[in-house]
GROMACS .gro file of C-alpha atoms in nm:
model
  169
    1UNK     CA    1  -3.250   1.057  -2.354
    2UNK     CA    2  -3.037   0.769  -2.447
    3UNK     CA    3  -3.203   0.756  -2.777
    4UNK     CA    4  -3.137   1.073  -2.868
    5UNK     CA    5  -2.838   1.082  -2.812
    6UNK     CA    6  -2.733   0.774  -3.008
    7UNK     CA    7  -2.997   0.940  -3.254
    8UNK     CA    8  -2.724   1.239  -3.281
    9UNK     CA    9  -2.407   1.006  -3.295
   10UNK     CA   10  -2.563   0.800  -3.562
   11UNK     CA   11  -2.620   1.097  -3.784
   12UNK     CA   12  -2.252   1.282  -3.708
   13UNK     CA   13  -2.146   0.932  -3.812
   14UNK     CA   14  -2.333   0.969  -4.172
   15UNK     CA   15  -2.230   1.311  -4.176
   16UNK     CA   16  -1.859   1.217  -4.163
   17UNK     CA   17  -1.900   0.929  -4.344
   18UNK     CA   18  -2.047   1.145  -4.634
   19UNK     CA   19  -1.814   1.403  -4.587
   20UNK     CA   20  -1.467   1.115  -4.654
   21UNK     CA   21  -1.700   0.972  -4.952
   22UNK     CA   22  -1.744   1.335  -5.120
   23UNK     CA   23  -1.366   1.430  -5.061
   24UNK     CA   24  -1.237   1.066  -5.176
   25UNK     CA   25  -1.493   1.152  -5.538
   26UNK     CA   26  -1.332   1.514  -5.571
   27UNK     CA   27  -0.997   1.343  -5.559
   28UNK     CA   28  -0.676   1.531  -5.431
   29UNK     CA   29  -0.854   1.871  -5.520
   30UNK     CA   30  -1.133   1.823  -5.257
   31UNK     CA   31  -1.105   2.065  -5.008
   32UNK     CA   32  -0.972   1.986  -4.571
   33UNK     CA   33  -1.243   1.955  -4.348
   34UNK     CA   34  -1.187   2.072  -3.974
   35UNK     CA   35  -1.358   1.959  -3.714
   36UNK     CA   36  -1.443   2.226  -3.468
   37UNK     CA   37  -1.266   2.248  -3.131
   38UNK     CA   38  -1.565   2.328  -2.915
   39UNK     CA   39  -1.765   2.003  -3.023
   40UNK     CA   40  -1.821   1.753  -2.741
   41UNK     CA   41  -1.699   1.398  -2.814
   42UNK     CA   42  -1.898   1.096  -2.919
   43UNK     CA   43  -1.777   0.885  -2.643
   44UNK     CA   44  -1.883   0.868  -2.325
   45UNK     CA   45  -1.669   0.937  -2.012
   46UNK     CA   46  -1.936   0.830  -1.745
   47UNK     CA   47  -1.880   1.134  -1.556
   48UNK     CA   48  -2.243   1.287  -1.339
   49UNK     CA   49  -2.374   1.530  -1.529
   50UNK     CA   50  -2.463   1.881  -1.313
   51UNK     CA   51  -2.159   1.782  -1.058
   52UNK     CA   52  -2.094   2.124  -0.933
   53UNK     CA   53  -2.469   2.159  -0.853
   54UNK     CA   54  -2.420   1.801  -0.643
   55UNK     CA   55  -2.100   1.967  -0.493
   56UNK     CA   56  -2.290   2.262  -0.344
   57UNK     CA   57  -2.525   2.039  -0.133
   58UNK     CA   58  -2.251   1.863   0.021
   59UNK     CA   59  -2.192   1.544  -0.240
   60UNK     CA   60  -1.971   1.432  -0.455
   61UNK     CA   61  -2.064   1.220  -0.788
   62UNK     CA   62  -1.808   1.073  -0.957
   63UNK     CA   63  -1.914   0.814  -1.218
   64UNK     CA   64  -2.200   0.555  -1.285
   65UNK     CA   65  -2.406   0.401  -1.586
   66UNK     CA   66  -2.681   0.653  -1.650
   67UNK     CA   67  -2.903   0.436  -1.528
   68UNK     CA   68  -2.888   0.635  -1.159
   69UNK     CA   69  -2.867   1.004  -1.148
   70UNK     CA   70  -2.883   1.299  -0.948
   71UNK     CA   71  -3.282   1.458  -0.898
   72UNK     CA   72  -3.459   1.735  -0.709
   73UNK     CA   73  -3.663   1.592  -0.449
   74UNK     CA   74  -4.036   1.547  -0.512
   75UNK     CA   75  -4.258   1.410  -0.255
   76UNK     CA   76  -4.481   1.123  -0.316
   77UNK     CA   77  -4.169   1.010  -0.620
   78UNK     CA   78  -4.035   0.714  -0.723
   79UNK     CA   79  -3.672   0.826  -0.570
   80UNK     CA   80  -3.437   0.724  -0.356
   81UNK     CA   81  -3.326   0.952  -0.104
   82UNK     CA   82  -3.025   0.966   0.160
   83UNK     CA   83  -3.002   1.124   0.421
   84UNK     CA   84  -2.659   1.279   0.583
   85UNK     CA   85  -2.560   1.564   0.767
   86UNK     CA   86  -2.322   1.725   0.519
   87UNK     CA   87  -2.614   1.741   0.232
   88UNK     CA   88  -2.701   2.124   0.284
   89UNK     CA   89  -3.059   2.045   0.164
   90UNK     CA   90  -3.363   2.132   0.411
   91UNK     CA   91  -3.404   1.766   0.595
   92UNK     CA   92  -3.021   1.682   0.551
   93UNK     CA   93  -3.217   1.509   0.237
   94UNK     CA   94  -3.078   1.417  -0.127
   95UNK     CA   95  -3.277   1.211  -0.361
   96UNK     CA   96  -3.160   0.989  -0.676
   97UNK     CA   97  -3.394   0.829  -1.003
   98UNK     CA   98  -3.330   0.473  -1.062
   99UNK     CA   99  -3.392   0.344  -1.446
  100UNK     CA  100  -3.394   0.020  -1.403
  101UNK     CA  101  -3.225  -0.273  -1.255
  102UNK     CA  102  -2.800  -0.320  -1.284
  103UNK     CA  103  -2.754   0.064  -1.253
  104UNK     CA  104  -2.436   0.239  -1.112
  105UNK     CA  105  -2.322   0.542  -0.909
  106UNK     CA  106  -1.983   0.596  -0.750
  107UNK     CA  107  -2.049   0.977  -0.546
  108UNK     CA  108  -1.958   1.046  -0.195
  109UNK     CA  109  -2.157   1.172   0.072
  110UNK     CA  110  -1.999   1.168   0.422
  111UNK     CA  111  -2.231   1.080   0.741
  112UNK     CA  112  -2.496   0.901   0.596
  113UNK     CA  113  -2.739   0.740   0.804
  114UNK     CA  114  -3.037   0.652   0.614
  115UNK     CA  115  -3.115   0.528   0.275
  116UNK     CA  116  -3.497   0.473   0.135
  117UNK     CA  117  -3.490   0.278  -0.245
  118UNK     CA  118  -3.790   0.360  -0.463
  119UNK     CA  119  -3.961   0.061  -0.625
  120UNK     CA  120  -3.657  -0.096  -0.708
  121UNK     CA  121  -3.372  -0.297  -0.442
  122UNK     CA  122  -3.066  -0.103  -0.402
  123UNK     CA  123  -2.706  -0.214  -0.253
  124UNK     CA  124  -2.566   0.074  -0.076
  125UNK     CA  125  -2.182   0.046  -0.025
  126UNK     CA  126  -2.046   0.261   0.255
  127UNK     CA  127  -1.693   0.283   0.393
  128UNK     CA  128  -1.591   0.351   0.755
  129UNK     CA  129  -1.348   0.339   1.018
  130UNK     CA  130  -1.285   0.077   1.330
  131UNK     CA  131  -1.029   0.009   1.540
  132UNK     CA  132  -0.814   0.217   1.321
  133UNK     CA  133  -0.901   0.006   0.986
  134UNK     CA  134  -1.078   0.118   0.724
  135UNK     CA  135  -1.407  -0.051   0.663
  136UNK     CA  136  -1.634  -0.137   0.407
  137UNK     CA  137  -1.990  -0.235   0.453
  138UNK     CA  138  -2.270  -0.324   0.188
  139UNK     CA  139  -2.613  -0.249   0.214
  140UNK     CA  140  -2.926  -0.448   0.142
  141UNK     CA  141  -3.171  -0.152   0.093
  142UNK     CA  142  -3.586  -0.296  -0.035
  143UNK     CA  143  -3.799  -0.133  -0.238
  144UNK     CA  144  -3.994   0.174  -0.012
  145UNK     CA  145  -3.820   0.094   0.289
  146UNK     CA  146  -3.605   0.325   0.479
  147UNK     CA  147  -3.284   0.166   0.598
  148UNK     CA  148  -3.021   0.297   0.886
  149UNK     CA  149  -2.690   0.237   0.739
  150UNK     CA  150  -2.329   0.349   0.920
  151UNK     CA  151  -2.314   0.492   1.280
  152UNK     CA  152  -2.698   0.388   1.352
  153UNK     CA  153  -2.637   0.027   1.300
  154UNK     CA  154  -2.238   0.060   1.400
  155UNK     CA  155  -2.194   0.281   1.616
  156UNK     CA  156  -1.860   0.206   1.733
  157UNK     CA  157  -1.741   0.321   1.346
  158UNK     CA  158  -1.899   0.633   1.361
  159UNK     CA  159  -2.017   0.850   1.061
  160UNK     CA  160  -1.966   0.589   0.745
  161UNK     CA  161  -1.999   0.775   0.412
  162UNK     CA  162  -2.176   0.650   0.132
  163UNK     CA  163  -1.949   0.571  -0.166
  164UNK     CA  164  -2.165   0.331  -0.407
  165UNK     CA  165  -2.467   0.281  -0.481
  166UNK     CA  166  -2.635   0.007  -0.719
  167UNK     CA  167  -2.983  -0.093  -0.886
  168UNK     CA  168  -2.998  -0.492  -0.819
  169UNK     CA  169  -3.311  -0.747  -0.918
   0.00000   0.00000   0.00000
């Protein structure tokens, strides 16, 4: 996917770059080129993709690398899934592809209580309350195993929600 989109960028680039050469050869009489309004930019913001779909199963994806996204759940995949009581899913269940190690994704999902990585070691960050502090807690999370994370391993804290998560070696 990455490819093809630097595939695209590379040939607006030429296309621009042609389009300056040919104006700067016709002189003064070459003719203004728009660009049109409705054409995405070339850089990227880091925002989720499909965030209102996210929204309306109860979580919130802010930003990341690309390298951790968003997926439907497929049993028997190479996912990792959370699970939470505000995801709306059947199971309380959302699920998440890794691409490889150093990968990225701020989101928010409230109550969290398990995590399970895929094939590759996750951090999960989530952030709490105790004793009237706020209260941030990191995550070692192995390949294939299924971790309790916030109120089942703290339950004086109660529901923690899950705020980062990140691909690791």
């Amino acid at each position: 996917m990455r490819a093809k989109r630097a595939f695209s960028a590379v040939c607006a680039l030429m296309t621009a770059a042609f389009v300056v050469t040919a104006a700067d050869a016709l002189g003064a009489d070459a003719p203004a080129v728009s660009v049109d309004a409705g054409q995405s930019s070339l850089v990227e913001d880091y925002q989720h993709p499909n965030k209102e779909g996210a929204a309306a199963v109860g979580l919130t994806l802010k930003n990341g690398n690309g390298k951790i996204f968003w997926v439907d759940c497929v049993a028997g995949a190479d996912q990792v899934t959370v699970e939470s009581d505000s995801i709306t899913t059947p199971n309380h269940v959302a699920c998440f592809k890794v691409v490889g190690i150093d990968g990225y994704l701020a989101l928010e999902i409230p109550s969290t209580y398990f995590v399970k990585a895929g094939s590759i070691k996750l951090t999960a960050t989530l952030t709490g309350r105790a004793n009237g502090q706020d209260v941030k807690r990191d995550y070692s999370i192995k390949p294939g195993q299924l971790t309790p994370v916030g109120e089942p391993v703290y339950p004086d804290e109660g529901p923690a929600a899950l705020v980062e998560l990140r691909s690791v070696a």
